[in-house]
Coordinates of C-alpha atoms in Angstrom, one line a residue:
Chain A
X301 CA -33.7 19.6 38.2
X302 CA -32.1 22.4 40.2
X303 CA -30.0 19.7 42.0
X304 CA -28.3 18.8 38.8
X305 CA -24.5 19.1 39.3
X306 CA -22.4 20.0 36.4
X307 CA -21.0 16.6 36.2
X308 CA -24.3 14.8 36.1
X309 CA -25.5 17.3 33.5
X310 CA -22.6 16.4 31.3
X311 CA -23.4 12.7 31.7
X312 CA -27.0 13.3 30.7
X313 CA -26.0 15.3 27.7
X314 CA -23.6 12.6 26.7
X315 CA -26.3 10.1 27.1
X316 CA -28.6 12.2 24.9
X317 CA -25.9 12.4 22.3
X318 CA -25.6 8.7 22.3
X319 CA -29.3 8.3 21.8
X320 CA -29.1 10.8 19.0
X321 CA -26.5 8.7 17.4
X322 CA -28.7 5.7 17.7
X323 CA -31.6 7.6 16.2
X324 CA -29.5 8.7 13.3
X325 CA -27.9 5.2 12.9
X326 CA -29.9 2.1 13.8
X327 CA -33.4 2.9 12.6
X328 CA -32.0 4.2 9.3
X329 CA -30.8 0.6 8.7
X330 CA -34.3 -0.7 8.9
X331 CA -35.9 2.2 6.9
X332 CA -33.9 3.2 3.9
X333 CA -31.1 0.6 3.7
X334 CA -31.6 -3.1 3.1
X335 CA -28.3 -4.1 4.7
X336 CA -25.8 -2.8 7.2
X337 CA -22.1 -3.5 6.9
X338 CA -19.8 -2.5 9.8
X339 CA -16.1 -2.0 9.2
X340 CA -13.8 -1.9 12.1
X341 CA -10.5 -0.1 11.5
X342 CA -9.9 2.7 9.0
X343 CA -6.5 1.9 7.6
X344 CA -5.2 0.5 4.3
X345 CA -7.6 -2.5 4.5
X346 CA -10.7 -1.2 6.3
X347 CA -11.0 2.2 4.5
X348 CA -10.8 0.5 1.1
X349 CA -13.4 -2.2 2.0
X350 CA -15.8 0.5 3.2
X351 CA -15.3 2.7 0.1
X352 CA -15.5 -0.2 -2.4
X353 CA -18.7 -1.7 -0.9
X354 CA -20.3 1.7 -1.3
X355 CA -19.0 2.0 -4.8
X356 CA -20.4 -1.4 -5.7
X357 CA -23.8 -0.9 -4.1
X358 CA -24.9 2.4 -2.6
X359 CA -28.0 0.8 -1.1
X360 CA -25.8 -0.9 1.5
X361 CA -25.3 1.2 4.6
X362 CA -21.7 1.1 5.7
X363 CA -20.4 2.3 9.1
X364 CA -16.7 2.6 9.7
X365 CA -15.7 2.5 13.3
X366 CA -12.2 4.0 13.7
X367 CA -11.0 5.4 17.0
X368 CA -8.7 8.0 15.5
X369 CA -9.7 11.2 13.7
X370 CA -6.7 10.9 11.5
X371 CA -4.8 8.1 10.0
X372 CA -1.0 8.1 9.8
X373 CA 0.4 5.8 7.0
X374 CA 3.1 3.4 8.0
X375 CA 4.4 3.1 4.4
X376 CA 6.9 5.9 3.9
X377 CA 7.0 6.7 7.7
X378 CA 10.6 5.4 7.7
X379 CA 11.4 8.6 5.8
X380 CA 10.1 10.5 8.7
X381 CA 12.3 8.5 11.2
X382 CA 15.3 9.3 9.1
X383 CA 14.4 13.1 9.1
X384 CA 13.7 13.8 5.5
X385 CA 9.9 13.8 5.5
X386 CA 7.3 15.6 7.6
X387 CA 4.8 13.4 9.4
X388 CA 2.0 15.7 8.1
X389 CA 2.5 14.1 4.6
X390 CA 1.6 10.8 6.3
X391 CA -1.7 12.1 7.7
X392 CA -5.1 11.5 6.2
X393 CA -8.7 12.2 7.2
X394 CA -12.0 10.6 6.5
X395 CA -13.9 13.3 4.5
X396 CA -13.3 11.4 1.3
X397 CA -15.0 8.3 2.7
X398 CA -17.9 10.4 4.0
X399 CA -18.2 11.6 0.4
X400 CA -18.8 8.0 -0.6
X401 CA -21.6 7.8 1.9
X402 CA -19.7 5.9 4.6
X403 CA -20.8 6.7 8.2
X404 CA -17.7 7.3 10.1
X405 CA -17.8 6.8 13.9
X406 CA -14.7 7.9 15.7
X407 CA -14.8 5.7 18.7
X408 CA -13.0 2.6 19.8
X409 CA -14.8 -0.7 19.1
X410 CA -14.7 -2.5 22.4
X411 CA -16.7 -5.7 21.7
X412 CA -17.7 -7.9 18.8
X413 CA -20.4 -10.4 19.3
X414 CA -20.5 -12.6 16.2
X415 CA -23.5 -14.5 17.5
X416 CA -25.9 -11.6 18.1
X417 CA -24.1 -9.8 15.2
X418 CA -23.4 -6.7 17.2
X419 CA -20.5 -4.4 17.7
X420 CA -20.2 -2.3 20.9
X421 CA -18.2 0.9 21.0
X422 CA -16.5 2.7 23.9
X423 CA -19.5 4.9 24.8
X424 CA -21.6 1.8 25.2
X425 CA -23.6 2.1 22.1
X426 CA -24.3 -1.1 20.2
X427 CA -24.6 -1.5 16.4
X428 CA -26.2 -4.4 14.7
X429 CA -24.7 -5.6 11.4
X430 CA -25.5 -8.0 8.6
X431 CA -21.9 -8.4 7.7
X432 CA -18.8 -7.3 9.6
X433 CA -15.4 -6.5 8.2
X434 CA -12.6 -6.4 10.7
X435 CA -9.3 -4.7 9.7
X436 CA -7.8 -3.9 13.1
X437 CA -4.1 -4.3 12.4
X438 CA -1.7 -5.7 14.9
X439 CA -0.9 -6.0 18.6
X440 CA 2.5 -6.7 20.1
X441 CA 3.5 -9.9 21.9
X442 CA 5.7 -9.2 24.9
X443 CA 9.4 -9.0 25.1
X444 CA 10.5 -9.2 28.8
X445 CA 10.8 -5.7 30.1
X446 CA 9.0 -4.0 27.2
X447 CA 6.0 -2.6 28.9
X448 CA 3.9 0.4 28.1
X449 CA 6.4 2.9 29.7
X450 CA 9.2 1.2 27.8
X451 CA 7.5 2.0 24.5
X452 CA 8.2 5.7 25.2
X453 CA 11.9 5.1 25.9
X454 CA 12.5 2.5 23.2
X455 CA 9.9 3.4 20.6
X456 CA 8.7 0.6 18.2
X457 CA 7.4 3.2 15.6
X458 CA 5.6 0.2 14.1
X459 CA 2.3 2.1 14.2
X460 CA 2.8 5.5 12.6
X461 CA 2.1 8.7 14.5
X462 CA 3.6 9.9 17.8
X463 CA 5.8 6.8 17.9
X464 CA 7.4 7.8 14.6
X465 CA 8.1 11.3 15.8
X466 CA 9.5 9.9 19.0
X467 CA 12.0 7.7 17.3
X468 CA 13.0 10.5 14.9
X469 CA 13.7 12.8 17.9
X470 CA 15.8 10.2 19.6
X471 CA 17.8 9.6 16.4
X472 CA 18.4 13.3 16.1
X473 CA 19.4 13.7 19.7
X474 CA 21.7 10.6 19.6
X475 CA 25.4 11.3 20.2
X476 CA 27.7 10.9 17.2
X477 CA 29.4 7.5 17.9
X478 CA 26.4 5.8 19.6
X479 CA 24.9 2.9 17.7
X480 CA 21.3 3.0 16.5
X481 CA 20.1 -0.3 17.8
X482 CA 17.2 -2.0 16.2
X483 CA 15.6 -5.1 17.7
X484 CA 14.0 -6.8 14.6
X485 CA 10.8 -9.0 15.0
X486 CA 10.4 -12.7 14.2
X487 CA 8.1 -13.8 11.4
X488 CA 5.4 -13.2 10.6
X489 CA 5.1 -9.4 11.1
X490 CA 3.7 -6.3 9.5
X491 CA 5.7 -5.0 6.5
X492 CA 8.5 -7.7 6.0
X493 CA 11.0 -5.3 4.4
X494 CA 10.2 -2.5 6.8
X495 CA 12.9 -3.0 9.4
X496 CA 15.6 -3.2 6.7
X497 CA 14.4 -0.1 4.9
X498 CA 14.4 1.7 8.2
X499 CA 18.0 0.5 8.9
X500 CA 19.0 1.7 5.4
X501 CA 17.5 5.2 5.8
X502 CA 18.9 5.6 9.3
X503 CA 22.3 4.7 7.9
X504 CA 21.8 7.3 5.2
X505 CA 21.1 9.9 7.9
X506 CA 24.1 8.7 10.0
X507 CA 26.4 8.9 7.1
X508 CA 25.6 12.6 6.7
X509 CA 25.1 13.7 10.3
X510 CA 26.7 11.2 12.7
X511 CA 29.5 9.5 10.8
X512 CA 31.0 7.8 13.8
X513 CA 27.7 6.0 14.5
X514 CA 26.3 2.9 12.9
X515 CA 23.1 0.9 12.7
X516 CA 23.1 -2.4 14.7
X517 CA 20.3 -4.8 13.8
X518 CA 19.7 -7.6 16.3
X519 CA 17.6 -10.1 14.5
X520 CA 16.1 -13.4 15.6
X521 CA 15.9 -14.4 11.9
X522 CA 18.6 -15.7 9.5
X523 CA 17.1 -14.1 6.4
X524 CA 14.7 -11.3 5.5
X525 CA 12.6 -9.9 2.7
X526 CA 14.4 -8.6 -0.4
X527 CA 17.6 -9.9 1.2
X528 CA 19.9 -9.7 -1.8
X529 CA 18.7 -6.3 -2.9
X530 CA 19.1 -4.8 0.6
X531 CA 22.6 -6.3 1.2
X532 CA 23.6 -5.4 -2.3
X533 CA 22.5 -1.8 -1.7
X534 CA 24.2 -1.7 1.7
X535 CA 27.5 -2.8 0.1
X536 CA 27.2 -0.1 -2.5
X537 CA 26.2 2.7 -0.2
X538 CA 27.1 1.9 3.4
X539 CA 30.3 -0.3 3.2
X540 CA 28.4 -3.4 4.3
X541 CA 30.6 -6.3 5.0
X542 CA 33.7 -4.1 5.6
X543 CA 35.2 -3.0 8.9
X544 CA 33.7 0.4 8.4
X545 CA 30.2 -0.7 7.6
X546 CA 27.5 1.7 8.6
X547 CA 25.1 -1.3 9.1
X548 CA 25.8 -4.3 11.1
X549 CA 23.3 -7.1 11.0
X550 CA 23.5 -9.9 13.6
X551 CA 21.3 -12.8 12.5
X552 CA 19.6 -15.3 14.9
X553 CA 22.2 -18.0 14.1
X554 CA 24.9 -15.6 15.4
X555 CA 23.1 -14.7 18.7
X556 CA 20.9 -11.8 17.3
X557 CA 17.8 -12.8 19.2
X558 CA 17.0 -10.3 22.0
X559 CA 15.4 -11.9 25.0
X560 CA 15.0 -9.0 27.4
X561 CA 15.1 -5.2 27.4
X562 CA 15.6 -2.7 30.2
X563 CA 14.3 0.7 29.3
X564 CA 15.6 2.4 32.5
X565 CA 19.3 1.6 31.7
X566 CA 18.6 1.6 27.9
X567 CA 20.0 -1.9 27.5
X568 CA 18.9 -4.9 25.4
X569 CA 20.0 -8.4 26.2
X570 CA 20.7 -11.4 24.0
X571 CA 21.6 -14.9 25.3
X572 CA 25.3 -14.0 25.5
X573 CA 25.6 -10.3 25.3
X574 CA 24.2 -6.9 26.2
X575 CA 24.0 -3.8 24.1
X576 CA 23.2 -0.2 25.1
X577 CA 22.6 3.1 23.4
X578 CA 20.6 6.3 23.8
X579 CA 18.6 5.3 20.8
X580 CA 17.0 1.9 20.7
X581 CA 14.2 0.8 18.4
X582 CA 12.4 -2.3 19.6
X583 CA 10.0 -3.9 17.1
X584 CA 8.4 -6.7 19.1
X585 CA 6.8 -9.9 17.8
X586 CA 3.3 -9.4 16.6
X587 CA -0.2 -10.9 16.4
X588 CA -3.6 -9.9 15.3
X589 CA -5.0 -6.9 17.2
X590 CA -6.5 -7.7 20.6
X591 CA -10.1 -6.9 19.4
X592 CA -9.9 -9.8 17.0
X593 CA -8.5 -12.1 19.6
X594 CA -11.2 -11.2 22.1
X595 CA -13.9 -11.7 19.5
X596 CA -12.6 -15.3 19.0
X597 CA -11.4 -14.6 15.5
X598 CA -7.8 -15.8 16.1
X599 CA -6.4 -19.3 16.3
X600 CA -3.3 -20.6 18.1
X601 CA -1.1 -18.8 15.7
X602 CA -2.4 -15.5 17.0
X603 CA -3.7 -14.5 13.6
X604 CA -7.1 -14.8 12.0
X605 CA -7.7 -17.8 9.7
X606 CA -9.8 -16.8 6.7
X607 CA -11.3 -18.2 3.6
X608 CA -8.9 -16.7 1.0
X609 CA -11.5 -16.5 -1.7
X610 CA -13.7 -14.1 0.4
X611 CA -11.7 -13.2 3.6
X612 CA -14.6 -14.5 5.6
X613 CA -13.4 -15.8 9.0
X614 CA -13.1 -19.6 9.3
X615 CA -14.3 -19.3 12.9
X616 CA -17.3 -17.0 12.6
X617 CA -19.7 -16.7 9.7
X618 CA -20.6 -13.2 8.5
X619 CA -17.3 -11.8 9.8
X620 CA -14.5 -10.9 7.4
X621 CA -10.9 -10.2 8.4
X622 CA -8.5 -8.3 6.2
X623 CA -5.1 -6.6 6.4
X624 CA -2.3 -7.5 8.7
X625 CA -4.5 -9.3 11.2
X626 CA -5.6 -12.0 8.8
X627 CA -3.6 -15.2 8.1
X628 CA -3.7 -14.6 4.4
X629 CA -1.4 -17.4 3.4
X630 CA 0.6 -16.5 0.3
X631 CA 0.1 -12.7 0.7
X632 CA 2.5 -10.5 2.6
X633 CA 1.4 -8.3 5.5
X634 CA 1.7 -5.2 3.3
X635 CA -0.3 -2.1 2.7
X636 CA -0.9 -3.0 -1.0
X637 CA -2.0 -6.5 0.0
X638 CA -4.4 -5.0 2.5
X639 CA -5.8 -2.8 -0.3
X640 CA -6.2 -5.8 -2.5
X641 CA -7.8 -7.9 0.2
X642 CA -10.2 -5.0 1.0
X643 CA -11.4 -5.1 -2.6
X644 CA -11.8 -8.9 -2.8
X645 CA -13.6 -8.8 0.5
X646 CA -15.9 -5.9 -0.6
X647 CA -16.9 -7.8 -3.7
X648 CA -17.5 -11.0 -1.6
X649 CA -19.6 -9.1 1.0
X650 CA -21.8 -7.5 -1.7
X651 CA -22.3 -10.8 -3.5
X652 CA -23.2 -12.6 -0.3
X653 CA -25.7 -9.9 0.7
X654 CA -27.3 -10.3 -2.7
X655 CA -27.3 -14.1 -2.5
X656 CA -24.9 -14.3 -5.5
X657 CA -22.1 -16.8 -5.9
X658 CA -18.6 -15.9 -4.6
X659 CA -16.8 -13.7 -7.2
X660 CA -13.5 -15.0 -8.5
X661 CA -10.8 -13.0 -6.7
X662 CA -7.7 -11.4 -8.1
X663 CA -5.0 -9.9 -5.9
X664 CA -1.9 -7.8 -6.4
X665 CA 1.0 -6.7 -4.2
X666 CA 3.3 -3.9 -5.1
X667 CA 5.8 -2.8 -2.5
X668 CA 8.7 -0.4 -2.7
X669 CA 11.6 0.0 -0.2
X670 CA 14.2 2.7 -0.1
X671 CA 17.9 2.1 0.6
X672 CA 18.6 5.8 0.2
X673 CA 16.4 8.7 -1.0
X674 CA 17.7 8.0 -4.5
X675 CA 17.8 4.3 -4.3
X676 CA 14.5 2.4 -4.5
X677 CA 13.8 -1.3 -4.9
X678 CA 10.5 -3.2 -5.3
X679 CA 8.7 -6.5 -5.2
X680 CA 5.5 -7.1 -7.1
X681 CA 3.2 -10.0 -7.7
X682 CA -0.2 -11.0 -9.2
X683 CA -2.0 -13.7 -7.3
X684 CA -4.8 -16.1 -8.0
X685 CA -7.0 -18.3 -5.9
X686 CA -7.2 -22.0 -6.9
X687 CA -10.2 -23.7 -5.4
X688 CA -8.3 -27.0 -5.6
X689 CA -5.7 -25.5 -3.2
X690 CA -7.7 -23.2 -1.0
X691 CA -5.1 -23.0 1.8
X692 CA -2.9 -20.5 0.0
X693 CA -3.1 -17.9 -2.8
X694 CA -0.5 -18.5 -5.4
X695 CA 1.5 -15.9 -7.4
X696 CA 1.2 -16.2 -11.2
X697 CA 3.8 -13.6 -11.9
X698 CA 6.0 -11.1 -10.2
X699 CA 9.4 -10.8 -8.6
X700 CA 12.0 -8.4 -7.4
X701 CA 13.8 -5.5 -9.0
X702 CA 16.9 -6.8 -10.9
X703 CA 19.9 -7.2 -8.7
X704 CA 22.1 -5.5 -11.4
X705 CA 19.9 -2.5 -12.2
X706 CA 21.7 0.7 -13.1
X707 CA 21.6 3.7 -10.8
X708 CA 19.0 5.6 -13.0
X709 CA 16.6 2.6 -12.5
X710 CA 17.1 2.7 -8.7
X711 CA 16.3 6.4 -8.9
X712 CA 13.2 5.9 -10.9
X713 CA 12.0 3.3 -8.4
X714 CA 12.6 5.8 -5.6
X715 CA 10.4 8.2 -7.5
X716 CA 7.7 5.6 -8.1
X717 CA 7.7 4.9 -4.4
X718 CA 6.5 8.4 -3.6
X719 CA 3.9 8.2 -6.4
X720 CA 2.8 4.7 -5.3
X721 CA 2.1 6.3 -1.9
X722 CA 0.1 9.2 -3.2
X723 CA -1.9 7.0 -5.5
X724 CA -2.8 4.3 -2.9
X725 CA -3.7 7.0 -0.4
X726 CA -6.0 8.7 -3.0
X727 CA -7.5 5.2 -3.6
X728 CA -7.9 4.7 0.2
X729 CA -9.1 8.1 1.4
X730 CA -10.1 10.0 -1.8
Chain B
X1259 CA -6.2 -33.4 -26.2
X1260 CA -6.3 -36.1 -23.6
X1261 CA -4.1 -34.1 -21.3
X1262 CA -6.4 -31.2 -21.5
X1263 CA -9.3 -33.4 -20.6
X1264 CA -7.6 -34.6 -17.5
X1265 CA -6.7 -31.1 -16.6
X1266 CA -10.3 -30.1 -16.9
X1267 CA -11.4 -33.0 -14.8
X1268 CA -9.0 -32.1 -12.1
X1269 CA -10.2 -28.5 -12.2
X1270 CA -13.8 -29.6 -12.0
X1271 CA -13.2 -31.9 -9.0
X1272 CA -11.3 -29.1 -7.3
X1273 CA -14.1 -26.8 -7.8
X1274 CA -16.5 -29.2 -6.3
X1275 CA -14.4 -29.6 -3.2
X1276 CA -14.0 -25.9 -2.9
X1277 CA -17.8 -25.5 -3.4
X1278 CA -18.5 -27.9 -0.6
X1279 CA -16.3 -26.1 1.8
X1280 CA -17.2 -22.5 1.1
X1281 CA -20.6 -22.4 -0.4
X1282 CA -21.2 -21.6 -4.0
X1283 CA -18.0 -20.7 -5.8
X1284 CA -17.7 -19.0 -9.1
X1285 CA -14.1 -19.8 -9.8
X1286 CA -14.7 -21.3 -13.2
X1287 CA -16.2 -18.0 -14.4
X1288 CA -12.9 -16.1 -14.0
X1289 CA -12.5 -12.7 -12.4
X1290 CA -14.7 -9.9 -13.6
X1291 CA -13.3 -6.8 -15.4
X1292 CA -14.0 -4.8 -12.3
X1293 CA -12.2 -7.3 -10.0
X1294 CA -9.2 -7.3 -12.2
X1295 CA -9.0 -3.6 -12.8
X1296 CA -9.4 -2.8 -9.1
X1297 CA -6.1 -4.4 -8.5
X1298 CA -4.5 -1.7 -10.6
X1299 CA -6.0 1.1 -8.6
X1300 CA -3.5 1.0 -5.8
X1301 CA -1.0 2.6 -8.1
X1302 CA -3.1 4.1 -10.8
X1303 CA -5.9 5.4 -8.6
X1304 CA -9.6 4.6 -8.2
X1305 CA -11.0 3.9 -11.7
X1306 CA -7.6 4.7 -13.1
X1307 CA -7.4 8.3 -12.0
X1308 CA -3.9 8.5 -10.6
X1309 CA -3.1 10.4 -7.4
X1310 CA 0.6 10.0 -7.8
X1311 CA 2.4 12.3 -10.2
X1312 CA 4.8 9.7 -11.7
X1313 CA 1.9 7.2 -12.3
X1314 CA -0.2 7.9 -15.4
X1315 CA -3.9 8.4 -15.2
X1316 CA -5.3 5.6 -17.4
X1317 CA -9.1 6.2 -17.1
X1318 CA -10.6 6.6 -20.5
X1319 CA -7.6 5.1 -22.3
X1320 CA -8.6 3.4 -25.5
X1321 CA -8.7 -0.4 -25.0
X1322 CA -6.6 -1.1 -28.1
X1323 CA -3.8 1.1 -26.9
X1324 CA -3.8 -0.5 -23.4
X1325 CA -3.9 -4.0 -24.9
X1326 CA -0.9 -3.2 -27.0
X1327 CA 1.1 -1.5 -24.2
X1328 CA 0.3 -4.4 -21.8
X1329 CA 1.5 -6.9 -24.5
X1330 CA 4.7 -4.9 -25.0
X1331 CA 5.3 -4.8 -21.2
X1332 CA 4.7 -8.5 -21.0
X1333 CA 7.1 -9.4 -23.8
X1334 CA 9.7 -7.0 -22.5
X1335 CA 9.6 -5.1 -25.8
X1336 CA 8.7 -2.0 -23.8
X1337 CA 11.1 -1.7 -20.8
X1338 CA 9.7 -1.0 -17.4
X1339 CA 10.7 -1.1 -13.8
X1340 CA 7.6 -2.9 -12.5
X1341 CA 4.9 -3.2 -15.2
X1342 CA 6.6 -6.1 -17.0
X1343 CA 6.5 -8.2 -13.8
X1344 CA 2.8 -7.3 -13.3
X1345 CA 1.6 -7.6 -16.9
X1346 CA 2.8 -11.2 -17.0
X1347 CA 0.2 -12.0 -14.4
X1348 CA -2.7 -11.6 -16.7
X1349 CA -3.5 -13.6 -19.9
X1350 CA -4.7 -11.9 -23.0
X1351 CA -8.4 -12.4 -22.1
X1352 CA -7.8 -10.8 -18.7
X1353 CA -5.8 -7.9 -20.1
X1354 CA -8.7 -7.3 -22.6
X1355 CA -11.2 -7.1 -19.7
X1356 CA -9.0 -4.7 -17.8
X1357 CA -8.5 -2.5 -20.9
X1358 CA -12.3 -2.5 -21.6
X1359 CA -13.0 -1.5 -18.0
X1360 CA -10.6 1.5 -18.1
X1361 CA -11.8 2.5 -21.6
X1362 CA -15.3 3.0 -20.1
X1363 CA -14.1 5.3 -17.3
X1364 CA -14.3 9.0 -17.8
X1365 CA -11.1 10.9 -18.2
X1366 CA -10.4 13.4 -15.5
X1367 CA -7.4 15.7 -15.6
X1368 CA -4.6 14.9 -13.2
X1369 CA -4.9 18.2 -11.4
X1370 CA -8.4 17.3 -10.2
X1371 CA -7.1 14.1 -8.5
X1372 CA -7.9 13.8 -4.8
X1373 CA -5.4 15.8 -2.8
X1374 CA -2.0 14.6 -4.0
X1375 CA 0.5 16.0 -1.6
X1376 CA 3.7 16.0 -3.5
X1377 CA 3.6 16.9 -7.2
X1378 CA 4.9 19.5 -9.6
X1379 CA 2.3 22.2 -10.2
X1380 CA 1.7 23.5 -13.7
X1381 CA 3.8 26.6 -14.4
X1382 CA 1.9 28.8 -16.9
X1383 CA 5.0 30.5 -18.2
X1384 CA 6.7 27.2 -18.9
X1385 CA 3.5 25.9 -20.4
X1386 CA 3.4 28.7 -22.9
X1387 CA 7.1 28.2 -23.8
X1388 CA 6.2 24.5 -24.3
X1389 CA 3.3 25.4 -26.6
X1390 CA 5.8 27.1 -29.0
X1391 CA 8.2 24.2 -28.8
X1392 CA 5.4 21.7 -29.6
X1393 CA 4.6 23.6 -32.7
X1394 CA 8.2 23.7 -33.8
X1395 CA 8.8 20.0 -33.1
X1396 CA 5.5 19.2 -34.9
X1397 CA 4.3 17.0 -32.1
X1398 CA 0.7 17.8 -33.2
X1399 CA 1.1 15.8 -36.4
X1400 CA 0.2 12.7 -34.3
X1401 CA -0.7 14.1 -30.9
X1402 CA -3.6 16.1 -32.4
X1403 CA -5.7 18.7 -30.6
X1404 CA -2.9 19.7 -28.1
X1405 CA -2.6 16.1 -27.0
X1406 CA -6.3 15.6 -26.4
X1407 CA -6.7 12.9 -29.1
X1408 CA -6.0 9.3 -28.3
X1409 CA -6.4 6.2 -30.4
X1410 CA -5.0 2.7 -30.7
X1411 CA -1.4 3.9 -30.9
X1412 CA -1.4 7.4 -29.5
X1413 CA -1.9 8.0 -25.7
X1414 CA -3.6 11.1 -24.4
X1415 CA -1.3 13.7 -23.0
X1416 CA -3.5 16.7 -22.3
X1417 CA -4.2 17.0 -18.6
X1418 CA -1.8 14.2 -17.7
X1419 CA 0.6 14.7 -14.7
X1420 CA 3.5 17.1 -15.4
X1421 CA 5.9 14.7 -13.7
X1422 CA 4.8 11.6 -15.6
X1423 CA 5.0 13.4 -19.0
X1424 CA 8.5 14.6 -18.2
X1425 CA 9.8 11.3 -16.9
X1426 CA 8.4 9.4 -19.9
X1427 CA 9.9 11.8 -22.4
X1428 CA 13.3 11.5 -20.6
X1429 CA 12.8 7.7 -20.9
X1430 CA 12.1 8.0 -24.6
X1431 CA 15.4 9.9 -24.9
X1432 CA 17.3 7.4 -22.8
X1433 CA 19.2 5.2 -25.2
X1434 CA 19.8 2.5 -22.5
X1435 CA 16.1 1.9 -22.3
X1436 CA 15.5 1.8 -26.1
X1437 CA 11.7 2.3 -25.8
X1438 CA 10.0 1.4 -29.0
X1439 CA 8.8 4.6 -30.7
X1440 CA 8.2 5.9 -34.2
X1441 CA 11.5 6.9 -35.9
X1442 CA 10.3 10.5 -36.5
X1443 CA 9.4 10.9 -32.9
X1444 CA 12.8 9.6 -31.7
X1445 CA 14.5 12.0 -33.9
X1446 CA 12.5 15.0 -32.7
X1447 CA 12.7 14.1 -29.0
X1448 CA 16.5 13.6 -29.2
X1449 CA 16.9 17.2 -30.5
X1450 CA 15.0 18.6 -27.5
X1451 CA 17.0 19.7 -24.4
X1452 CA 16.1 18.8 -20.8
X1453 CA 14.6 22.3 -20.3
X1454 CA 12.6 22.0 -23.5
X1455 CA 11.2 18.7 -22.5
X1456 CA 10.2 20.2 -19.2
X1457 CA 8.4 23.0 -20.9
X1458 CA 6.6 20.6 -23.2
X1459 CA 5.5 18.5 -20.2
X1460 CA 4.0 21.7 -18.6
X1461 CA 2.2 22.5 -21.9
X1462 CA 0.5 19.2 -22.3
X1463 CA -0.4 19.0 -18.6
X1464 CA -2.0 22.4 -18.8
X1465 CA -4.4 21.3 -21.5
X1466 CA -7.6 19.9 -20.1

C-alpha cells in the first residue's frame, strides 16, 4: 500500500468510480426497472427521445450517453457567426432531462454491439440495453487538404460551439474588401437552408461593417432549399444579380465545386480557379456520425437506413436511428424533423417494449431562416406514413412562405424564428 | 361507392405488405391524440406550454375554441404566417383529437415556462396602467375575470406571454390582415394606441 504512487492511486480511484457507476446503473435495471433504453447523443433528436420515453412510461429506465456537459444549438447559431447573438443563448444543459428521470452519462460512447446489445463508453464501462436509440449527428467526408488542423483555419461551424465562435472571430477580423468565402456542401447534408441563411446574415454584417467585402458561395449544387425566397430576399436587400451584389453564388454548373483546400495559404481550388481570403468557411460533404458507421448501422450511402414508421434500423433489430444520421426519406435533416422523429421513435420503442402494435406515426417539420434580422422566411409540412409506400414519408400539407409577402410578414416570421427556438429548446431540455 | 371499395382494398393490401415487412402495424387505426399533439410541441412547448414568447401557450384551451381556430386557419379565414400551412395537414377528426388532448392539459402561466432566454418580462407599472385601460375599453364584457375565462369563442389571456398578447392585438388592428373579430372588439381595439395595447398586454400577462 505504501508503494502506491500518486498516479496508480488515481487509476484505482477512477476504477472505483467506474464500479460505483456500475453499481448505481446496471443492477438497478434488473431490480426496479423492467426495461432499459439507452440513447446515444443528447441533441435535438436524442434528448427528445429520452424525455418522451420517460413521459410515456416512467417504469422504463433511460440512460442518455452524451459526451458534452452542454449542448450548443446549431439552429440560430448563424446569428452568432454574423455577430448579433451571444453563443450563451445557444447553450443548454441536461438538468431538465434529469428532472424527467433520465440518467445522464457525460462520456463518449465508443462502441455499440447490436448482437450482445451493449454500449461501451470511453472509460471502458459497458451498459446493456433492451432498446437502443442512436442520435449521433454527422461526421464529415474529406475534402482534399481539409484535415483536423485545417478546421481551425477554415472553420466549418457546422457543429455549434467553439467552431461558431472561431468563424465569428475570423469574420470580425477580416479586412474590409476581402471576400467571405463559403464552400457549400453537396446533398444530402444537415440543415439544407443553413448555408444560405449564413450567407445572408454575413452579407447583412458586411453591409454594415465591411461594405467593400462580399460573400462568395462556391457550391457543387445548381439549386438549394428555399431557392426563390433566398434569391428574392438577396435581390431586395443585397443587390443580388447586380454588379454591386453583396452575395455572389457560383453553382456547380458554373464551376462552383471546390476540389481541394490549402489552409496554410488560405486558398480553395475549383477545377479551373483558385480563391483566397483571410476568412474561409468550409462546410464539407457529410455522412452519419462515425459511431453509427462503426456499429454497422450505415449502408453504402453513408447514412442509416431505417423503417420510417418506427425509426428502427433496417440493419440491426432493437436499434433505432433518428436525427441527421438517419436516411429518413421524405424528411429534411432539420432540428424540427429530429424532434418529430424522436417522438415517433419514443412511441415505437415504448410500444415494442410492451409488445403492442406499432403506433401510427405523425411528423411535422417547421423551419425558419433569416435573410436579415428583420426578414424571416419559413418552410413547414405535415407528413404521414403510408404502409403501401414505406420507403418514404409523404407530406400532406405545407409549403413555403409566400414569395410576395409584405415586409411586416417577413418581420413577424423573424420574430417567430426566435420563439420557435425558445419553444423547441424548452421541449428538448425543459 | 365502387371507387371507395377499390380504395379500401388497396389500403388493406398495402397494410398487409407493410405488416409482413415490419411486424404488426397499426396504421389503419390512425395516429393517437398524443402522437398528433406532440408534433405541435416543437413550437407550442411540451403539452402546449410554450417556451417562446411569440408562441401562445395552448395547454388547457377549450376544445371547441381550438377546433374553430384550426378550421379558420385551414380555410384561410383567419390569416397566419405558418398555421394555415400546418392546419391543412390534419382532417377534422385529427384536429378534434389534438384539441381534446390540449383541453385536458393543465394551464400553466407563461412565466413559469422552462427557462426561456429571450422574452419581455412583466412590468408591474405598465400592467397597472393596462388594468385601467381594460376597464375603460370594457374588455371584461367578454374576457371575464381579468381574461381568466375561456370558452368556445373566447381565448384565455390571463398569464399568456406579454409578447404574444401584444403581437396579436397589433395583428387585430392591422387592416391588411383583416382578422375576423367581433365588431365591437374591432372598434375598441382600433381606438387604442400602440402604448395602450402594450400596457394591456402587460396587464393580462400579469394575471395568473
